mmCIF file of C-alpha atoms and ligand atoms in Angstrom:
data_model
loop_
_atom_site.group_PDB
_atom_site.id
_atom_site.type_symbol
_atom_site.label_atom_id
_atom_site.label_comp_id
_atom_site.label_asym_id
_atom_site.label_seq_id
_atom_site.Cartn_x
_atom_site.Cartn_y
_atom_site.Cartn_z
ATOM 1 C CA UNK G 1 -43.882 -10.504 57.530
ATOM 2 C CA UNK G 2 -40.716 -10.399 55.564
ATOM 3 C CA UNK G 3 -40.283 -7.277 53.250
ATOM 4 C CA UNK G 4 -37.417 -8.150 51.314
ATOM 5 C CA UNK G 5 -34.852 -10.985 50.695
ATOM 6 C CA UNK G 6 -32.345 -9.962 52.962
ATOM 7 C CA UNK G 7 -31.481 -13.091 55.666
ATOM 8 C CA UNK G 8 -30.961 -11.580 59.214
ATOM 9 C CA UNK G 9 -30.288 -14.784 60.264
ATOM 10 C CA UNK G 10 -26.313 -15.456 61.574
ATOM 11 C CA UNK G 11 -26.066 -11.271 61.528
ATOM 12 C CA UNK G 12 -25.202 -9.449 64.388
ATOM 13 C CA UNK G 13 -27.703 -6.547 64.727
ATOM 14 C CA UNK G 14 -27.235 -3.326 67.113
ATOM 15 C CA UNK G 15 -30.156 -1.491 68.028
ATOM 16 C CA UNK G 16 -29.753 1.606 70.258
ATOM 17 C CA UNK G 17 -32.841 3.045 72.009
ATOM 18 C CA UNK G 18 -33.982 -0.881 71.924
ATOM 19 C CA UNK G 19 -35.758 -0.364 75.288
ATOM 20 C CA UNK G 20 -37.772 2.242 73.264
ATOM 21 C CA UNK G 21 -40.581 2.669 71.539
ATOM 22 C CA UNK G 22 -39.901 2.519 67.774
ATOM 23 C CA UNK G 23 -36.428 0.119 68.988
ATOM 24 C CA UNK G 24 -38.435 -2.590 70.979
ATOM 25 C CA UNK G 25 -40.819 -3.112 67.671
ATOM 26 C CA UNK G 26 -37.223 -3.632 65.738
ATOM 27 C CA UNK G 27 -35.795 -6.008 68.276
ATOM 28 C CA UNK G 28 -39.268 -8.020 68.461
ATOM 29 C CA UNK G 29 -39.413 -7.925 64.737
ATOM 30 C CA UNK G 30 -35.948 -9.548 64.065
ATOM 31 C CA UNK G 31 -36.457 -11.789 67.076
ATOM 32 C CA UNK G 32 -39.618 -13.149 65.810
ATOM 33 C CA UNK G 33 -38.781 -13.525 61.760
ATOM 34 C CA UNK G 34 -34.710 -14.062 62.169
ATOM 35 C CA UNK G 35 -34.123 -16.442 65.200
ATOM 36 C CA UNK G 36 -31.097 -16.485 64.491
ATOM 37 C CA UNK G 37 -30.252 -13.150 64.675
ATOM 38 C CA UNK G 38 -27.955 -11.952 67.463
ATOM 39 C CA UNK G 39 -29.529 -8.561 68.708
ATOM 40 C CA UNK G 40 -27.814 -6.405 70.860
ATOM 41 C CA UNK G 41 -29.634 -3.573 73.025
ATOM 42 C CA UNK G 42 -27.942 -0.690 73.927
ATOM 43 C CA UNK G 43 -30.674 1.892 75.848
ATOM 44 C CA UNK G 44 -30.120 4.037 79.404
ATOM 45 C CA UNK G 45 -33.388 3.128 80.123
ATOM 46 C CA UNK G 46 -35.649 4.656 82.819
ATOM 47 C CA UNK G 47 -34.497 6.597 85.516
ATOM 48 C CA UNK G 48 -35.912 8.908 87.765
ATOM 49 C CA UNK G 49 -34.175 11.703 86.395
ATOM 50 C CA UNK G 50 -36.467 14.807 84.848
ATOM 51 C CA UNK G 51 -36.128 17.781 82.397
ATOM 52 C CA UNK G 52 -37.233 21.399 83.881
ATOM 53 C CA UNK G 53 -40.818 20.056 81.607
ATOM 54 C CA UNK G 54 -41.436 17.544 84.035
ATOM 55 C CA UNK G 55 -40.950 14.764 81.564
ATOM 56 C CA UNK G 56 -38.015 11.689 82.227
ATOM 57 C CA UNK G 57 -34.872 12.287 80.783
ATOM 58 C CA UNK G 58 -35.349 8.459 79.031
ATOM 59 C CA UNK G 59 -38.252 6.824 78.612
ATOM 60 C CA UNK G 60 -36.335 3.067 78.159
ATOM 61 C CA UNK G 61 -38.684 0.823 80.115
ATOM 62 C CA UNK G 62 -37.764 -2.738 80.730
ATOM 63 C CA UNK G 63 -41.555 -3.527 80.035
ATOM 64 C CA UNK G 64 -41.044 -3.185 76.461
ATOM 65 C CA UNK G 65 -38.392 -6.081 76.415
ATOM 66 C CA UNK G 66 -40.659 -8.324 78.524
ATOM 67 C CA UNK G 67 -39.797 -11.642 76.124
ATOM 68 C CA UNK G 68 -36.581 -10.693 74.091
ATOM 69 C CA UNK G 69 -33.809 -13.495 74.216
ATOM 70 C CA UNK G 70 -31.239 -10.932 72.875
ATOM 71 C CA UNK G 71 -28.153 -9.305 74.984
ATOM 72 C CA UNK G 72 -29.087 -6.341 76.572
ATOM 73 C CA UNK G 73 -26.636 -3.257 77.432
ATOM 74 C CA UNK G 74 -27.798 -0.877 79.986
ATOM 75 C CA UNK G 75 -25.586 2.578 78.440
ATOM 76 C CA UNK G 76 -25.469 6.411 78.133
ATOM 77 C CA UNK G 77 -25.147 8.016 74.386
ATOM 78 C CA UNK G 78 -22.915 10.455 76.223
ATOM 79 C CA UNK G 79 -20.726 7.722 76.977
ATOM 80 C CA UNK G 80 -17.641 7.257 74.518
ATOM 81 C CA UNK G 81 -16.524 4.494 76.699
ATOM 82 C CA UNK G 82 -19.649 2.592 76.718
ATOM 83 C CA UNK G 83 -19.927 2.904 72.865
ATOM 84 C CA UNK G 84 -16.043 1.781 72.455
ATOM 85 C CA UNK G 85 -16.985 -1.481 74.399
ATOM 86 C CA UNK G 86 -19.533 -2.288 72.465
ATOM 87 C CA UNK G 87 -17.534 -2.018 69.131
ATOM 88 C CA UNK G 88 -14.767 -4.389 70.745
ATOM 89 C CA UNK G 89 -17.388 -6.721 72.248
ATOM 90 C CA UNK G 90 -19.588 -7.260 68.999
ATOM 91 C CA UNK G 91 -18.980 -6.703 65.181
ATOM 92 C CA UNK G 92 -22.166 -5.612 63.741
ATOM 93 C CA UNK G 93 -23.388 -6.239 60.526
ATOM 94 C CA UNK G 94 -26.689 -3.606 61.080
ATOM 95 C CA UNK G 95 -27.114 -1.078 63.303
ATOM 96 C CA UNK G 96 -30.164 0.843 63.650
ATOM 97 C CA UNK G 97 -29.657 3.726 65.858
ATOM 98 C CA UNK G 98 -32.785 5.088 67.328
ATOM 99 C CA UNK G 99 -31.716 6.512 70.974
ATOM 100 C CA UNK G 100 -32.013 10.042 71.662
ATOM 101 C CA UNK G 101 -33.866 12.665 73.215
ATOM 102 C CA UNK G 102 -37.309 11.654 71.895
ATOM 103 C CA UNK G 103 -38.765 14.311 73.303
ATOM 104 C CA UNK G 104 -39.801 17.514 71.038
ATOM 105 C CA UNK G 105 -40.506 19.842 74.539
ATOM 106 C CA UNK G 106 -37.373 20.009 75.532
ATOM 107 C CA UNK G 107 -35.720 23.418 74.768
ATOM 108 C CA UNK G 108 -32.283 22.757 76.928
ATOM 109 C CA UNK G 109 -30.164 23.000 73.931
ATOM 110 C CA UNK G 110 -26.813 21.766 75.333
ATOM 111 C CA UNK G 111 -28.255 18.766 76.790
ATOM 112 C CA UNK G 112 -30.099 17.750 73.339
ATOM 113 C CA UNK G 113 -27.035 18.314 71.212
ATOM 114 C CA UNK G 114 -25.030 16.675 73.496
ATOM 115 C CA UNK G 115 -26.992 13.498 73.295
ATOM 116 C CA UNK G 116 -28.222 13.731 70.021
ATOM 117 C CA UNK G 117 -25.501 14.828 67.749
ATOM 118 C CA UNK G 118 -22.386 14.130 69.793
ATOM 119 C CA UNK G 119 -22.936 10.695 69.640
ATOM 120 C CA UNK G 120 -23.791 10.384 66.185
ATOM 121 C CA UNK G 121 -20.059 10.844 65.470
ATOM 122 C CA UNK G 122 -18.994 7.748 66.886
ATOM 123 C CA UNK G 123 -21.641 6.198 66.116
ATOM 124 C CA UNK G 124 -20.913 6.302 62.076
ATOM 125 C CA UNK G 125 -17.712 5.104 62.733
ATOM 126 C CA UNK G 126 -18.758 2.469 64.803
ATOM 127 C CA UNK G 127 -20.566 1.447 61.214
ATOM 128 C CA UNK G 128 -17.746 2.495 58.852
ATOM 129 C CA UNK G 129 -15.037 0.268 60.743
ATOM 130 C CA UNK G 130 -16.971 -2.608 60.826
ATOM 131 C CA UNK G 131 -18.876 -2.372 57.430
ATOM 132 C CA UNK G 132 -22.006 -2.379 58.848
ATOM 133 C CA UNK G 133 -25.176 -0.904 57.260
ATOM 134 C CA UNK G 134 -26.486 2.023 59.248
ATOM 135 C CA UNK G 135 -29.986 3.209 59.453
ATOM 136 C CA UNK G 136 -30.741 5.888 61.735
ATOM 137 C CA UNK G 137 -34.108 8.006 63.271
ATOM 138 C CA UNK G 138 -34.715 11.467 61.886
ATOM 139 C CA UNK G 139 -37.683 13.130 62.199
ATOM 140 C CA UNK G 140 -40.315 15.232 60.810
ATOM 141 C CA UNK G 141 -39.926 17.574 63.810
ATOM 142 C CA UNK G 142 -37.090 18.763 60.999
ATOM 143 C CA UNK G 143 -39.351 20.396 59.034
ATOM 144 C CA UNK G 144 -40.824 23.142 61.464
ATOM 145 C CA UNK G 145 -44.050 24.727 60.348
ATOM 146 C CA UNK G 146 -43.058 24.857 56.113
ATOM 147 C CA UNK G 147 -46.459 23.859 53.838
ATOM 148 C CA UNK G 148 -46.691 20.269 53.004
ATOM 149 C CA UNK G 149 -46.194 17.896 51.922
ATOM 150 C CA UNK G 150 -42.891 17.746 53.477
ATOM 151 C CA UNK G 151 -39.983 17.254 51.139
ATOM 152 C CA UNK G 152 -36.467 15.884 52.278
ATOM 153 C CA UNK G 153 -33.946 18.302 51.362
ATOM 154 C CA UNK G 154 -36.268 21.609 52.580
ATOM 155 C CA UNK G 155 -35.599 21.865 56.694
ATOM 156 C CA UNK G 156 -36.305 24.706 58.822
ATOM 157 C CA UNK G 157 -36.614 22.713 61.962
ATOM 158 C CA UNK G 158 -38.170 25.030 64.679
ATOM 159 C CA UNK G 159 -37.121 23.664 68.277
ATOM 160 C CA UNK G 160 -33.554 22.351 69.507
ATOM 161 C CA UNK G 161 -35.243 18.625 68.966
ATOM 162 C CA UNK G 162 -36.001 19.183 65.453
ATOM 163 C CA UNK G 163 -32.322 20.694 65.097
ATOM 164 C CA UNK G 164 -30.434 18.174 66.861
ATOM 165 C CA UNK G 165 -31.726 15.646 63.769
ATOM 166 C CA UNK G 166 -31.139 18.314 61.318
ATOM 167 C CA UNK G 167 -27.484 18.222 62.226
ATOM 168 C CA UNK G 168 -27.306 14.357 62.382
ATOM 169 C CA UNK G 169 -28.810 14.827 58.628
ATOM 170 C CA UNK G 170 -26.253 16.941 57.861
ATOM 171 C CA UNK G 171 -23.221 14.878 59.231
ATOM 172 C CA UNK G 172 -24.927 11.673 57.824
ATOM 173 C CA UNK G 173 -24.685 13.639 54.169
ATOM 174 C CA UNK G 174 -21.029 14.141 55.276
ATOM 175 C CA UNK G 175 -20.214 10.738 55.370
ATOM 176 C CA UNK G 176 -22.331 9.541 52.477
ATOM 177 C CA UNK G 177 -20.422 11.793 50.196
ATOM 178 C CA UNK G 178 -16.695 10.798 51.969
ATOM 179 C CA UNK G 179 -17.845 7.716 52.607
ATOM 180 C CA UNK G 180 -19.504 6.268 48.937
ATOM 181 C CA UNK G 181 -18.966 2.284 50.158
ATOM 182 C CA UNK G 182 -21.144 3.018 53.082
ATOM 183 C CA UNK G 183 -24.536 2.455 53.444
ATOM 184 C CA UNK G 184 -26.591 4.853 55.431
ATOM 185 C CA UNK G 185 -29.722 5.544 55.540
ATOM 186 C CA UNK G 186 -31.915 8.180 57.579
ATOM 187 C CA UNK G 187 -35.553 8.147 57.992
ATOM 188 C CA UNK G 188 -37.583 10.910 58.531
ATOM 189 C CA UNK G 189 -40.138 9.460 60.724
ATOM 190 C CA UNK G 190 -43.456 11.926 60.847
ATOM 191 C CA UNK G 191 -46.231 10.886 64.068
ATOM 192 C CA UNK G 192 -45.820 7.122 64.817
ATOM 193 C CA UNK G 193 -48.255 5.227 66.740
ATOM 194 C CA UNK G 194 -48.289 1.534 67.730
ATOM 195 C CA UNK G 195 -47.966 -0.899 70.414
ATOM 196 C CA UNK G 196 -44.874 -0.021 73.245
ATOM 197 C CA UNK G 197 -45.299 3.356 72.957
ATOM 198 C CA UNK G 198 -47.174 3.652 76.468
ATOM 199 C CA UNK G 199 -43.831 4.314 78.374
ATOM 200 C CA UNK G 200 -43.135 7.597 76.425
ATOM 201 C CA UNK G 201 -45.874 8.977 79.156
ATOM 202 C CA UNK G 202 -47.142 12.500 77.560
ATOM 203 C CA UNK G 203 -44.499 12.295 74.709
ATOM 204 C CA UNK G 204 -47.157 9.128 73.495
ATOM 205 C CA UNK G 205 -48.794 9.569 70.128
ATOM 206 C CA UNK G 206 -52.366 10.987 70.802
ATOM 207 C CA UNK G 207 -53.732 7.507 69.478
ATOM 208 C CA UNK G 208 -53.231 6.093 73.060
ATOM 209 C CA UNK G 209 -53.866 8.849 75.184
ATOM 210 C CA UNK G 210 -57.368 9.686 73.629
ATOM 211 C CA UNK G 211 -57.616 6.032 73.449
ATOM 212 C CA UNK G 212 -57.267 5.690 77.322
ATOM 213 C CA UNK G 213 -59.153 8.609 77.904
ATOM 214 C CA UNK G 214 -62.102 7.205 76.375
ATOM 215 C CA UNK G 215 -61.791 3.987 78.522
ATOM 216 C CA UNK G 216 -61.718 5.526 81.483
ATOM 217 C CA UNK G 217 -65.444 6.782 80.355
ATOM 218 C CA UNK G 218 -64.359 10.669 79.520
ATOM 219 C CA UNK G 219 -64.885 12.536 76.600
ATOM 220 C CA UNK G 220 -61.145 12.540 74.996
ATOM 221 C CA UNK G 221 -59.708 16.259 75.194
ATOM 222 C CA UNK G 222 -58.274 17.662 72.231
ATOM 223 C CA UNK G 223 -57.205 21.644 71.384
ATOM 224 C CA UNK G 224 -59.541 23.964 70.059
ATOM 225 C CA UNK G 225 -59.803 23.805 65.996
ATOM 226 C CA UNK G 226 -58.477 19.973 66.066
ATOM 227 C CA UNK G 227 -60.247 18.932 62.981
ATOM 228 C CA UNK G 228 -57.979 21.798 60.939
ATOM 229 C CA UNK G 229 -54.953 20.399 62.531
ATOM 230 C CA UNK G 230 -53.523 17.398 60.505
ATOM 231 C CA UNK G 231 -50.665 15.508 60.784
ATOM 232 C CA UNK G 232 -49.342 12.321 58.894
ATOM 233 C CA UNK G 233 -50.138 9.768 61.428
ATOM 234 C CA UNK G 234 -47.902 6.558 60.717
ATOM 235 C CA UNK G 235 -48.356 3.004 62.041
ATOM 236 C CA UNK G 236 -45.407 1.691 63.603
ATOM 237 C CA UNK G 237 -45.736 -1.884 60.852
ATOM 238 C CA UNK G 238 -45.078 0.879 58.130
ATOM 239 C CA UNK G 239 -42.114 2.102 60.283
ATOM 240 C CA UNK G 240 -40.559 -1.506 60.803
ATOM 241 C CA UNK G 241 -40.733 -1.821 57.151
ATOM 242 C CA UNK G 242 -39.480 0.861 56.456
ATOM 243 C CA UNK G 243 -36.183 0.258 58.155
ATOM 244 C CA UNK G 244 -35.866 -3.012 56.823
ATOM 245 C CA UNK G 245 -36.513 -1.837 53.266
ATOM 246 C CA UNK G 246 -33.364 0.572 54.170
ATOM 247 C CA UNK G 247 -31.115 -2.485 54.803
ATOM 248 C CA UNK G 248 -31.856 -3.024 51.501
ATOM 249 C CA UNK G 249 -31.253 0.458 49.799
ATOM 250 C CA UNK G 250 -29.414 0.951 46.560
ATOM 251 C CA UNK G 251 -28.236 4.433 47.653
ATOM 252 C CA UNK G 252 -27.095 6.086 51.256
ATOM 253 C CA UNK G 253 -29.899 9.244 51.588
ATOM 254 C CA UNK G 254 -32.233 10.481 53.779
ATOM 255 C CA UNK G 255 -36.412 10.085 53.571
ATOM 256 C CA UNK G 256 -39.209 10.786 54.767
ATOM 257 C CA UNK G 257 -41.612 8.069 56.411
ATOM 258 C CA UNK G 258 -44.838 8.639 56.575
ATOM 259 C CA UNK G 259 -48.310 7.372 54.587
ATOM 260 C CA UNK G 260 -48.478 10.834 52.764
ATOM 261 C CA UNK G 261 -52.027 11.152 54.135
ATOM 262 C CA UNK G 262 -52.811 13.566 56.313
ATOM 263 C CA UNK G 263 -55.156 13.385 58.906
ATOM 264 C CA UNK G 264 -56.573 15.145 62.074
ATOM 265 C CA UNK G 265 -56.568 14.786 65.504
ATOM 266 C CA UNK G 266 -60.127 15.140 65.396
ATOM 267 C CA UNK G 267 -60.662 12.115 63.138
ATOM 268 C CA UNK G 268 -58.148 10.000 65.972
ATOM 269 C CA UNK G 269 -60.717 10.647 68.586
ATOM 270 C CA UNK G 270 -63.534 10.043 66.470
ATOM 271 C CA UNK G 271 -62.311 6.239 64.714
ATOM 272 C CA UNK G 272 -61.783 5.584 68.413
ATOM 273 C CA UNK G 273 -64.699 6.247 70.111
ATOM 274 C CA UNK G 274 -66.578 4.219 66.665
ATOM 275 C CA UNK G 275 -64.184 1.280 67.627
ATOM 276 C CA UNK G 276 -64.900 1.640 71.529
ATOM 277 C CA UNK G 277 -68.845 2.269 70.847
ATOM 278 C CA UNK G 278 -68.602 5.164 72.570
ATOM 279 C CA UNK G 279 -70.483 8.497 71.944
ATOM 280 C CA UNK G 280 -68.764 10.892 74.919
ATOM 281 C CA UNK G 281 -68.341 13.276 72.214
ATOM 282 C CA UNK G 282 -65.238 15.849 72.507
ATOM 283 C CA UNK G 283 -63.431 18.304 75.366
ATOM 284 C CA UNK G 284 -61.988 21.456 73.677
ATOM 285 C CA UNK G 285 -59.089 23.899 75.389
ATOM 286 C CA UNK G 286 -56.269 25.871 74.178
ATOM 287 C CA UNK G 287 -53.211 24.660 72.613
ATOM 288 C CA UNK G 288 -50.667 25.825 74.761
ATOM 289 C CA UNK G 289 -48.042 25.811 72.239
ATOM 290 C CA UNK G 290 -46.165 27.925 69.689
ATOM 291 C CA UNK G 291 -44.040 26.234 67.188
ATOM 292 C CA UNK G 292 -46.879 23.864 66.728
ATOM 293 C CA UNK G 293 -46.874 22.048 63.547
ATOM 294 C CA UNK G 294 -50.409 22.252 62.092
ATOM 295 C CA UNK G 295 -50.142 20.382 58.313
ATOM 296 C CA UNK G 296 -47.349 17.645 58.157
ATOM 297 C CA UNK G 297 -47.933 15.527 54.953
ATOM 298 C CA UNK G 298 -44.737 13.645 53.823
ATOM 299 C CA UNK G 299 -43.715 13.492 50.252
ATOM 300 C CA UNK G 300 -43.024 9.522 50.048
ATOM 301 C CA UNK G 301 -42.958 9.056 46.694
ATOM 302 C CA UNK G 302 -39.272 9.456 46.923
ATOM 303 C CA UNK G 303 -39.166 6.631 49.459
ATOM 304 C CA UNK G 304 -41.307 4.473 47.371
ATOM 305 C CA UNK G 305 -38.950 4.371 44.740
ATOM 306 C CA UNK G 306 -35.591 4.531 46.364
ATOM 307 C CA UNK G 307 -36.722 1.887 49.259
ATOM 308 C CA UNK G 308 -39.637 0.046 47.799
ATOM 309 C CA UNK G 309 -41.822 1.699 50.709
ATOM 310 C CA UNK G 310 -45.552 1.179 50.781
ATOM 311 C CA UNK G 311 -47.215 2.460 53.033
ATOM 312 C CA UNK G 312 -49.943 -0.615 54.120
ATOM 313 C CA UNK G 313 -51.814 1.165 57.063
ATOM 314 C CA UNK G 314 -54.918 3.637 57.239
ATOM 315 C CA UNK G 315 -55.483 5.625 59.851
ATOM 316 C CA UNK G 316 -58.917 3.199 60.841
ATOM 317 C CA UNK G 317 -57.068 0.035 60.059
ATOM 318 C CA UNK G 318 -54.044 0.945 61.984
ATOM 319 C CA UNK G 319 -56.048 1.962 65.233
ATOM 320 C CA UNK G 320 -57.853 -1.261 64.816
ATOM 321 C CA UNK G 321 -55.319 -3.129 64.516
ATOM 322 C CA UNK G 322 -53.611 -1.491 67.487
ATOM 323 C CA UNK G 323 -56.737 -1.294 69.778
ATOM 324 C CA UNK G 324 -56.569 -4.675 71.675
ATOM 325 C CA UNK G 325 -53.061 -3.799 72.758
ATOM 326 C CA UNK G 326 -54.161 -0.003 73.838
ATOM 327 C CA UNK G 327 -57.367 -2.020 75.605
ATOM 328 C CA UNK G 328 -54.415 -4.198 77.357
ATOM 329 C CA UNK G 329 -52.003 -1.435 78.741
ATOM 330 C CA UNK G 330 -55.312 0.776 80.243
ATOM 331 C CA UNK G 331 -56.073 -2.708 82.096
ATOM 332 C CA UNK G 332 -52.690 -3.627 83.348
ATOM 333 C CA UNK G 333 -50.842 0.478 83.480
ATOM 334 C CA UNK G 334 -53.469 2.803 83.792
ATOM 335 C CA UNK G 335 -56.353 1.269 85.903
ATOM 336 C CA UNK G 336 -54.443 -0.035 88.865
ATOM 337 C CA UNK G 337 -52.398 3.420 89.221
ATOM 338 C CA UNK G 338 -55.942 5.005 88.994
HETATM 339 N N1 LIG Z 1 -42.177 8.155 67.737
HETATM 340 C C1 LIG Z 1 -42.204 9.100 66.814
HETATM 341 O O1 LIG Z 1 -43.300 9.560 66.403
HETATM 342 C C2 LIG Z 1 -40.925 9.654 66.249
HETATM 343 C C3 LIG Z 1 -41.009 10.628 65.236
HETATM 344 C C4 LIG Z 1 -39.834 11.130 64.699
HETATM 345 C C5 LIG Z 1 -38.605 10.672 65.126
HETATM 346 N N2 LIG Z 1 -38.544 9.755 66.135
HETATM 347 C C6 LIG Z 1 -37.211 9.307 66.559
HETATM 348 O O2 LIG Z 1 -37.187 7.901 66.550
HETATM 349 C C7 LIG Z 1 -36.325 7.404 67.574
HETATM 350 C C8 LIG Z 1 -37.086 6.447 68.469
HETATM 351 O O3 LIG Z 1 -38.163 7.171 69.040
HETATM 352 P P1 LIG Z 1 -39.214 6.503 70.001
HETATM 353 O O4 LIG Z 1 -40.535 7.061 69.664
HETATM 354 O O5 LIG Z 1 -39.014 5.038 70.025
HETATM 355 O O6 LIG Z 1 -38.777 7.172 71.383
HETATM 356 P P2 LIG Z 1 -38.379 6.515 72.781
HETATM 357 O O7 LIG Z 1 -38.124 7.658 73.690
HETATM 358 O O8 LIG Z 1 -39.385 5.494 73.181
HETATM 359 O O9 LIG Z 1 -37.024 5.759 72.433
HETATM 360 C C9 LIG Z 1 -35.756 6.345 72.570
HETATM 361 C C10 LIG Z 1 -34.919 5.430 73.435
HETATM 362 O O10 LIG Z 1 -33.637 6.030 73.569
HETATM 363 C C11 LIG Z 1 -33.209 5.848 74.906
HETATM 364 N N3 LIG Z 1 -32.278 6.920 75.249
HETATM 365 C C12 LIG Z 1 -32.560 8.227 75.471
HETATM 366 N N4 LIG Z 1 -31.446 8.888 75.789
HETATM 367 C C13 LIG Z 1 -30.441 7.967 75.759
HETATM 368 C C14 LIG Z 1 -29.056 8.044 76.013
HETATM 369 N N5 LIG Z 1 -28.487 9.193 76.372
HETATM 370 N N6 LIG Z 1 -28.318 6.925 75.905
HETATM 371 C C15 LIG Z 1 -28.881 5.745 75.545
HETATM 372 N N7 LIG Z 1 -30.203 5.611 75.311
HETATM 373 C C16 LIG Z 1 -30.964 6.722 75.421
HETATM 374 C C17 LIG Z 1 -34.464 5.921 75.754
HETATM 375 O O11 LIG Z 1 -34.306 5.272 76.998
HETATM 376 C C18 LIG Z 1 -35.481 5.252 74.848
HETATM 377 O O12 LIG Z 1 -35.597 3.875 75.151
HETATM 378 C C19 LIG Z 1 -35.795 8.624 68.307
HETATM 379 O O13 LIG Z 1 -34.541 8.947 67.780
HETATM 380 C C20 LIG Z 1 -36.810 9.700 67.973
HETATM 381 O O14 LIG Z 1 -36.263 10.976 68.057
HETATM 382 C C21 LIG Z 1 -39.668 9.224 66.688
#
């Protein structure tokens, strides 16, 4: 589906973290609707590397790029030199910068910064030399525990993750206002779920994990009190639109992306065990964590009219939609490693 009139076609699009989640969907989607498109991929993908949580320090998986015709570079964020070479090897008319740290658990504050915010700086000028329209992942996780519904401009972000985008906010405002014949764009992205998310392990949206709980014939475990804990759950189609409807911005700012309906984890566990025609019914035990956001909601009717954003995806259509490809990754990922 096309969301606005912009022709990709004959433009030269980067797309950092493209090995990722949210990244691969881009690459797929530009590769499908804009052959002639010339994508570049710029992830560190996968190695064996861990944080002191136990999760990998990238969760870039070359599965997720299983049938992209684009260039691929394997590079580090942290790496000026590997970001200079790609400025003198391609002039990019988009870039959509979604690497990073995706990971909201890890509390190493140097490393996070580092990766996250350093690299922002080049970056922006990477987009301001060659004029190219910049669109870049922010998160919800920059909101901390305030009352929805979640309103850009009102941070108190409550773990060095939800900082780290904070500050790229903050330098992105920079340049907007130094910068008025750029065009930058930062979405706030609240709890995506969708197809090539399976490589993000733990860090996965619940949506798959319960899912593959479930298939594996066990009641899907959720923390105590999960019906009271809501969140605005959005389909990765919403999120794909959403960044194209950026391209197309009249303004530089920063919103929120979400379907500004929240819902709880509870009700995740429950559409999927009415879509699986299961009745296993539900494991309870603690939430281990502080800082745990129980109510996101995001405001979006500023996105709606800046972007032309409309949210298209329910919660049950969504799953639904995404359940053949959750079906697919417990038969090829999860049963053989069982
Ligand atoms: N998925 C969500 O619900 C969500 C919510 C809010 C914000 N975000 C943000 O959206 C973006 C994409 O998230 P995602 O869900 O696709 O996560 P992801 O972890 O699947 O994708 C991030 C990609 O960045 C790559 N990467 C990590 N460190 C890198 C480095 N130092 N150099 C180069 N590449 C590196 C990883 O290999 C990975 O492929 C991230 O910036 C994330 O913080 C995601």
């Amino acid at each position: 589906m096309r969301y606005n009139d912009i022709d990709f076609n004959h433009k030269t699009i980067l797309i950092t973290g493209g090995a990722g989640f949210i990244g691969a969907n881009l690459a797929f989607y530009f590769q499908e609707h804009f052959p002639q498109s010339r994508i570049v991929v710029f992830d560190k993908f996968r190695s064996e590397e861990t944080f002191s949580n136990g999760n990998l320090k990238s969760f870039g998986h070359y599965k997720n790029l299983i049938g992209f015709h684009g260039d691929i570079v394997c590079g580090d964020l942290n790496d000026e030199a590997a970001l200079k070479k790609l400025e003198e090897t391609y002039t990019f008319d988009y870039i959509f910068h979604e690497a990073a740290i995706s990971d909201t658990r890890v509390y190493d504050q140097e490393t996070i910064m580092r990766t996250n915010v350093n690299s922002f700086y080049p970056i922006l000028e990477m987009a301001r030399r060659s004029g190219a329209t910049l669109v870049y992942a922010s998160s919800a996780a920059t909101y901390g525990s305030l009352p929805s519904p979640q309103t850009v401009g009102k941070e108190s972000p409550e773990n060095p993750y939800g900082f780290s985008k904070y500050a790229m906010d903050q330098i992105a405002y920079r340049y907007m206002r130094e910068h008025p014949d750029m065009r930058i764009v930062g979405l706030k992205y609240f709890n995506v779920y969708g197809a090539r998310e399976f490589f993000k392990d733990k860090t996965a949206s619940t949506v798959i994990q319960f899912g593959h709980q479930i298939l594996s014939g066990k009641a899907p475990r959720l923390f105590e009190g999960s019906d009271k804990i809501v969140r605005d759950f959005v389909y990765i189609k919403d999120v794909i639109q959403a960044n194209i409807k950026a391209c197309d911005a009249k303004q530089s700012g920063v919103f929120n992306v979400g379907t500004g309906k929240p819902r709880s984890f509870q009700d995740i566990a429950d559409i999927l065990q009415k879509e699986l025609g299961t009745d296993y019914g539900t494991e309870y035990f603690p939430n281990p964590y502080t800082g745990y956001q129980m109510h996101t909601q995001a405001e979006v009717a500023t996105t709606k009219e800046a972007l032309g954003y409309e949210p298209e995806w329910e919660l049950e259509e969504g799953i639904r939609d995404y359940l053949p490809e959750i079906i697919r990754m417990y038969e090829e990922e999860v049963k053989p490693a069982q």
